[in-house]
């Protein structure tokens, strides 16, 4: 979890035996880092970034499971913050199709998300990277830069690109 207001990055790891237990596990993770109100406030715009790299059934374990993302949306929405979920699918896959095929779009909207954003379809802004070794300027989605809080919800997996991935 990263808060643009100076909160240091924090990581919480919890377990659940099935995705039916996702909300309980996510709530525990949020509590481990201090609770929802330490993450965001009613005036914040929160961008949640799951791994929805491909339009696959979530039970194939290629993407962040919709139950996990929806649980986080539901918990943070109670703070009154504006909640957005954003991603850009890989290898030229259409992100909107990936959100639909993975079930993430429906799950997060039902949980109270205000918007689902396909980053490849929005304006990019130039961001200077202080002390950069190779990329002194990045072009990032405007919605990412406009967010007060950015939360990455990765999927630990194996795939054909790497032995293990946490992205």
PDB file of C-alpha atoms in Angstrom:
ATOM      1  CA  UNK A   1       0.000   0.000   0.000  1.00  0.00           C
ATOM      2  CA  UNK A   2       1.390   3.396  -0.909  1.00  0.00           C
ATOM      3  CA  UNK A   3      -0.073   6.662   0.303  1.00  0.00           C
ATOM      4  CA  UNK A   4       1.007   9.796  -1.528  1.00  0.00           C
ATOM      5  CA  UNK A   5       0.798  11.760   1.710  1.00  0.00           C
ATOM      6  CA  UNK A   6       4.022  10.427   3.112  1.00  0.00           C
ATOM      7  CA  UNK A   7       2.893   7.076   4.519  1.00  0.00           C
ATOM      8  CA  UNK A   8       5.674   4.565   4.060  1.00  0.00           C
ATOM      9  CA  UNK A   9       4.881   1.563   1.908  1.00  0.00           C
ATOM     10  CA  UNK A  10       3.504  -1.309   3.922  1.00  0.00           C
ATOM     11  CA  UNK A  11       2.931  -4.913   2.963  1.00  0.00           C
ATOM     12  CA  UNK A  12       0.613  -7.394   4.622  1.00  0.00           C
ATOM     13  CA  UNK A  13       0.339 -11.066   3.749  1.00  0.00           C
ATOM     14  CA  UNK A  14      -2.495 -13.272   4.955  1.00  0.00           C
ATOM     15  CA  UNK A  15      -3.857 -16.646   3.910  1.00  0.00           C
ATOM     16  CA  UNK A  16      -7.207 -18.138   3.053  1.00  0.00           C
ATOM     17  CA  UNK A  17      -7.974 -21.745   2.168  1.00  0.00           C
ATOM     18  CA  UNK A  18     -10.534 -20.747  -0.476  1.00  0.00           C
ATOM     19  CA  UNK A  19     -11.620 -17.544  -2.185  1.00  0.00           C
ATOM     20  CA  UNK A  20     -14.811 -17.736  -0.121  1.00  0.00           C
ATOM     21  CA  UNK A  21     -12.575 -16.554   2.734  1.00  0.00           C
ATOM     22  CA  UNK A  22     -11.093 -13.658   0.721  1.00  0.00           C
ATOM     23  CA  UNK A  23     -12.970 -10.876   2.481  1.00  0.00           C
ATOM     24  CA  UNK A  24     -11.859 -12.095   5.904  1.00  0.00           C
ATOM     25  CA  UNK A  25      -8.223 -12.417   4.753  1.00  0.00           C
ATOM     26  CA  UNK A  26      -8.203  -8.978   3.123  1.00  0.00           C
ATOM     27  CA  UNK A  27      -9.774  -7.408   6.210  1.00  0.00           C
ATOM     28  CA  UNK A  28      -7.042  -9.026   8.317  1.00  0.00           C
ATOM     29  CA  UNK A  29      -4.359  -7.661   5.979  1.00  0.00           C
ATOM     30  CA  UNK A  30      -5.816  -4.157   6.158  1.00  0.00           C
ATOM     31  CA  UNK A  31      -5.911  -4.364   9.958  1.00  0.00           C
ATOM     32  CA  UNK A  32      -2.281  -5.535  10.043  1.00  0.00           C
ATOM     33  CA  UNK A  33      -1.173  -2.281   8.430  1.00  0.00           C
ATOM     34  CA  UNK A  34      -3.295  -0.107  10.690  1.00  0.00           C
ATOM     35  CA  UNK A  35      -6.841  -0.228   9.299  1.00  0.00           C
ATOM     36  CA  UNK A  36      -8.633   1.356   6.362  1.00  0.00           C
ATOM     37  CA  UNK A  37      -8.550   4.874   7.759  1.00  0.00           C
ATOM     38  CA  UNK A  38      -4.735   4.820   7.805  1.00  0.00           C
ATOM     39  CA  UNK A  39      -4.818   4.021   4.088  1.00  0.00           C
ATOM     40  CA  UNK A  40      -7.315   6.602   2.893  1.00  0.00           C
ATOM     41  CA  UNK A  41      -9.726   9.307   3.948  1.00  0.00           C
ATOM     42  CA  UNK A  42     -13.111  10.465   2.617  1.00  0.00           C
ATOM     43  CA  UNK A  43     -11.537  13.027   0.266  1.00  0.00           C
ATOM     44  CA  UNK A  44      -9.016  10.620  -1.280  1.00  0.00           C
ATOM     45  CA  UNK A  45      -9.070   9.046  -4.703  1.00  0.00           C
ATOM     46  CA  UNK A  46      -7.759   5.493  -4.382  1.00  0.00           C
ATOM     47  CA  UNK A  47      -6.404   3.578  -7.382  1.00  0.00           C
ATOM     48  CA  UNK A  48      -6.314  -0.192  -6.912  1.00  0.00           C
ATOM     49  CA  UNK A  49      -4.140  -2.087  -9.392  1.00  0.00           C
ATOM     50  CA  UNK A  50      -4.834  -5.829  -9.549  1.00  0.00           C
ATOM     51  CA  UNK A  51      -3.084  -8.203 -11.947  1.00  0.00           C
ATOM     52  CA  UNK A  52      -5.557  -8.635 -14.799  1.00  0.00           C
ATOM     53  CA  UNK A  53      -2.889  -9.274 -17.383  1.00  0.00           C
ATOM     54  CA  UNK A  54      -5.071 -11.610 -19.473  1.00  0.00           C
ATOM     55  CA  UNK A  55      -8.756 -12.215 -19.973  1.00  0.00           C
ATOM     56  CA  UNK A  56      -8.807 -15.582 -18.203  1.00  0.00           C
ATOM     57  CA  UNK A  57     -11.144 -17.372 -15.839  1.00  0.00           C
ATOM     58  CA  UNK A  58      -9.955 -16.425 -12.332  1.00  0.00           C
ATOM     59  CA  UNK A  59      -9.826 -20.088 -11.308  1.00  0.00           C
ATOM     60  CA  UNK A  60      -6.898 -20.585 -13.693  1.00  0.00           C
ATOM     61  CA  UNK A  61      -4.799 -18.487 -11.272  1.00  0.00           C
ATOM     62  CA  UNK A  62      -3.424 -16.136 -13.944  1.00  0.00           C
ATOM     63  CA  UNK A  63      -4.969 -12.989 -12.474  1.00  0.00           C
ATOM     64  CA  UNK A  64      -5.754 -11.486  -9.096  1.00  0.00           C
ATOM     65  CA  UNK A  65      -8.984 -13.187  -8.061  1.00  0.00           C
ATOM     66  CA  UNK A  66     -12.049 -10.911  -8.242  1.00  0.00           C
ATOM     67  CA  UNK A  67     -13.042 -11.856  -4.683  1.00  0.00           C
ATOM     68  CA  UNK A  68      -9.784 -10.373  -3.374  1.00  0.00           C
ATOM     69  CA  UNK A  69     -10.122  -7.113  -5.297  1.00  0.00           C
ATOM     70  CA  UNK A  70     -13.824  -6.781  -4.439  1.00  0.00           C
ATOM     71  CA  UNK A  71     -13.079  -7.323  -0.748  1.00  0.00           C
ATOM     72  CA  UNK A  72     -10.535  -4.505  -0.783  1.00  0.00           C
ATOM     73  CA  UNK A  73     -12.954  -2.193  -2.604  1.00  0.00           C
ATOM     74  CA  UNK A  74     -15.694  -2.930  -0.073  1.00  0.00           C
ATOM     75  CA  UNK A  75     -13.404  -2.287   2.911  1.00  0.00           C
ATOM     76  CA  UNK A  76     -11.955   0.971   1.561  1.00  0.00           C
ATOM     77  CA  UNK A  77     -15.296   2.267   0.303  1.00  0.00           C
ATOM     78  CA  UNK A  78     -16.457   2.406   3.937  1.00  0.00           C
ATOM     79  CA  UNK A  79     -13.996   5.286   4.464  1.00  0.00           C
ATOM     80  CA  UNK A  80     -15.925   7.422   1.976  1.00  0.00           C
ATOM     81  CA  UNK A  81     -13.026   7.551  -0.493  1.00  0.00           C
ATOM     82  CA  UNK A  82     -13.475   7.419  -4.261  1.00  0.00           C
ATOM     83  CA  UNK A  83     -12.321   3.968  -5.364  1.00  0.00           C
ATOM     84  CA  UNK A  84     -11.029   3.214  -8.861  1.00  0.00           C
ATOM     85  CA  UNK A  85      -9.623  -0.025 -10.226  1.00  0.00           C
ATOM     86  CA  UNK A  86      -7.119   0.271 -13.071  1.00  0.00           C
ATOM     87  CA  UNK A  87      -4.907  -1.938 -15.191  1.00  0.00           C
ATOM     88  CA  UNK A  88      -3.335  -2.351 -18.609  1.00  0.00           C
ATOM     89  CA  UNK A  89      -3.388  -5.900 -19.902  1.00  0.00           C
ATOM     90  CA  UNK A  90      -0.238  -7.410 -21.367  1.00  0.00           C
ATOM     91  CA  UNK A  91       0.748  -8.417 -24.878  1.00  0.00           C
ATOM     92  CA  UNK A  92      -1.812  -6.129 -26.566  1.00  0.00           C
ATOM     93  CA  UNK A  93      -4.799  -7.823 -24.954  1.00  0.00           C
ATOM     94  CA  UNK A  94      -7.774  -5.524 -24.513  1.00  0.00           C
ATOM     95  CA  UNK A  95      -8.000  -4.557 -20.846  1.00  0.00           C
ATOM     96  CA  UNK A  96     -11.773  -4.099 -20.895  1.00  0.00           C
ATOM     97  CA  UNK A  97     -12.135  -7.648 -22.222  1.00  0.00           C
ATOM     98  CA  UNK A  98      -9.701  -8.878 -19.548  1.00  0.00           C
ATOM     99  CA  UNK A  99     -11.701  -7.130 -16.793  1.00  0.00           C
ATOM    100  CA  UNK A 100     -14.866  -8.827 -18.083  1.00  0.00           C
ATOM    101  CA  UNK A 101     -13.445 -12.324 -18.692  1.00  0.00           C
ATOM    102  CA  UNK A 102     -11.711 -12.407 -15.300  1.00  0.00           C
ATOM    103  CA  UNK A 103     -14.855 -11.279 -13.491  1.00  0.00           C
ATOM    104  CA  UNK A 104     -13.018  -8.361 -11.901  1.00  0.00           C
ATOM    105  CA  UNK A 105     -15.195  -5.626 -13.433  1.00  0.00           C
ATOM    106  CA  UNK A 106     -18.494  -7.044 -12.163  1.00  0.00           C
ATOM    107  CA  UNK A 107     -17.058  -7.940  -8.762  1.00  0.00           C
ATOM    108  CA  UNK A 108     -15.574  -4.512  -8.032  1.00  0.00           C
ATOM    109  CA  UNK A 109     -18.561  -2.563  -9.317  1.00  0.00           C
ATOM    110  CA  UNK A 110     -20.879  -4.677  -7.169  1.00  0.00           C
ATOM    111  CA  UNK A 111     -18.545  -4.016  -4.221  1.00  0.00           C
ATOM    112  CA  UNK A 112     -18.875  -0.259  -4.738  1.00  0.00           C
ATOM    113  CA  UNK A 113     -15.989   0.807  -7.008  1.00  0.00           C
ATOM    114  CA  UNK A 114     -16.633   4.169  -8.628  1.00  0.00           C
ATOM    115  CA  UNK A 115     -14.792   3.411 -11.853  1.00  0.00           C
ATOM    116  CA  UNK A 116     -12.889   0.687 -13.709  1.00  0.00           C
ATOM    117  CA  UNK A 117     -10.112   2.147 -15.879  1.00  0.00           C
ATOM    118  CA  UNK A 118      -8.336   0.608 -18.876  1.00  0.00           C
ATOM    119  CA  UNK A 119      -5.073   2.536 -18.769  1.00  0.00           C
ATOM    120  CA  UNK A 120      -4.181   2.057 -22.434  1.00  0.00           C
ATOM    121  CA  UNK A 121      -7.264   4.083 -23.366  1.00  0.00           C
ATOM    122  CA  UNK A 122      -6.469   7.167 -21.309  1.00  0.00           C
ATOM    123  CA  UNK A 123      -4.189  10.169 -21.460  1.00  0.00           C
ATOM    124  CA  UNK A 124      -0.556   9.764 -20.363  1.00  0.00           C
ATOM    125  CA  UNK A 125       1.410  12.301 -18.377  1.00  0.00           C
ATOM    126  CA  UNK A 126       5.171  12.770 -18.254  1.00  0.00           C
ATOM    127  CA  UNK A 127       6.691  12.044 -14.862  1.00  0.00           C
ATOM    128  CA  UNK A 128      10.337  12.776 -14.078  1.00  0.00           C
ATOM    129  CA  UNK A 129      12.134  10.032 -12.144  1.00  0.00           C
ATOM    130  CA  UNK A 130      14.684  11.548  -9.749  1.00  0.00           C
ATOM    131  CA  UNK A 131      18.005   9.728  -9.829  1.00  0.00           C
ATOM    132  CA  UNK A 132      16.909   7.461 -12.687  1.00  0.00           C
ATOM    133  CA  UNK A 133      19.550   5.189 -14.160  1.00  0.00           C
ATOM    134  CA  UNK A 134      17.858   4.449 -17.464  1.00  0.00           C
ATOM    135  CA  UNK A 135      14.419   6.092 -17.735  1.00  0.00           C
ATOM    136  CA  UNK A 136      14.527   9.688 -16.533  1.00  0.00           C
ATOM    137  CA  UNK A 137      10.967  10.320 -17.732  1.00  0.00           C
ATOM    138  CA  UNK A 138       8.013   7.935 -17.720  1.00  0.00           C
ATOM    139  CA  UNK A 139       4.636   8.271 -19.418  1.00  0.00           C
ATOM    140  CA  UNK A 140       2.066   7.158 -16.844  1.00  0.00           C
ATOM    141  CA  UNK A 141      -1.734   6.989 -16.955  1.00  0.00           C
ATOM    142  CA  UNK A 142      -3.304  10.236 -15.780  1.00  0.00           C
ATOM    143  CA  UNK A 143      -5.616   8.415 -13.372  1.00  0.00           C
ATOM    144  CA  UNK A 144      -2.584   6.933 -11.608  1.00  0.00           C
ATOM    145  CA  UNK A 145      -0.973  10.325 -11.159  1.00  0.00           C
ATOM    146  CA  UNK A 146      -4.264  11.896 -10.053  1.00  0.00           C
ATOM    147  CA  UNK A 147      -4.771   9.279  -7.322  1.00  0.00           C
ATOM    148  CA  UNK A 148      -3.970  10.146  -3.722  1.00  0.00           C
ATOM    149  CA  UNK A 149      -3.401   6.489  -2.870  1.00  0.00           C
ATOM    150  CA  UNK A 150      -2.119   3.686  -5.119  1.00  0.00           C
ATOM    151  CA  UNK A 151      -2.566   0.082  -4.010  1.00  0.00           C
ATOM    152  CA  UNK A 152      -1.028  -2.842  -5.863  1.00  0.00           C
ATOM    153  CA  UNK A 153      -2.809  -6.181  -5.414  1.00  0.00           C
ATOM    154  CA  UNK A 154      -0.531  -8.681  -7.181  1.00  0.00           C
ATOM    155  CA  UNK A 155      -1.001 -12.340  -8.012  1.00  0.00           C
ATOM    156  CA  UNK A 156       1.753 -14.744  -7.034  1.00  0.00           C
ATOM    157  CA  UNK A 157       2.031 -17.321  -9.791  1.00  0.00           C
ATOM    158  CA  UNK A 158       4.199 -19.266 -12.150  1.00  0.00           C
ATOM    159  CA  UNK A 159       3.944 -18.718 -15.885  1.00  0.00           C
ATOM    160  CA  UNK A 160       5.706 -19.131 -19.196  1.00  0.00           C
ATOM    161  CA  UNK A 161       7.578 -15.829 -18.795  1.00  0.00           C
ATOM    162  CA  UNK A 162       9.190 -16.474 -15.403  1.00  0.00           C
ATOM    163  CA  UNK A 163       9.671 -19.266 -12.902  1.00  0.00           C
ATOM    164  CA  UNK A 164       7.752 -17.149 -10.393  1.00  0.00           C
ATOM    165  CA  UNK A 165       5.986 -13.829 -10.642  1.00  0.00           C
ATOM    166  CA  UNK A 166       4.484 -11.433  -8.134  1.00  0.00           C
ATOM    167  CA  UNK A 167       2.885  -8.842 -10.352  1.00  0.00           C
TER     168      UNK A 167
END
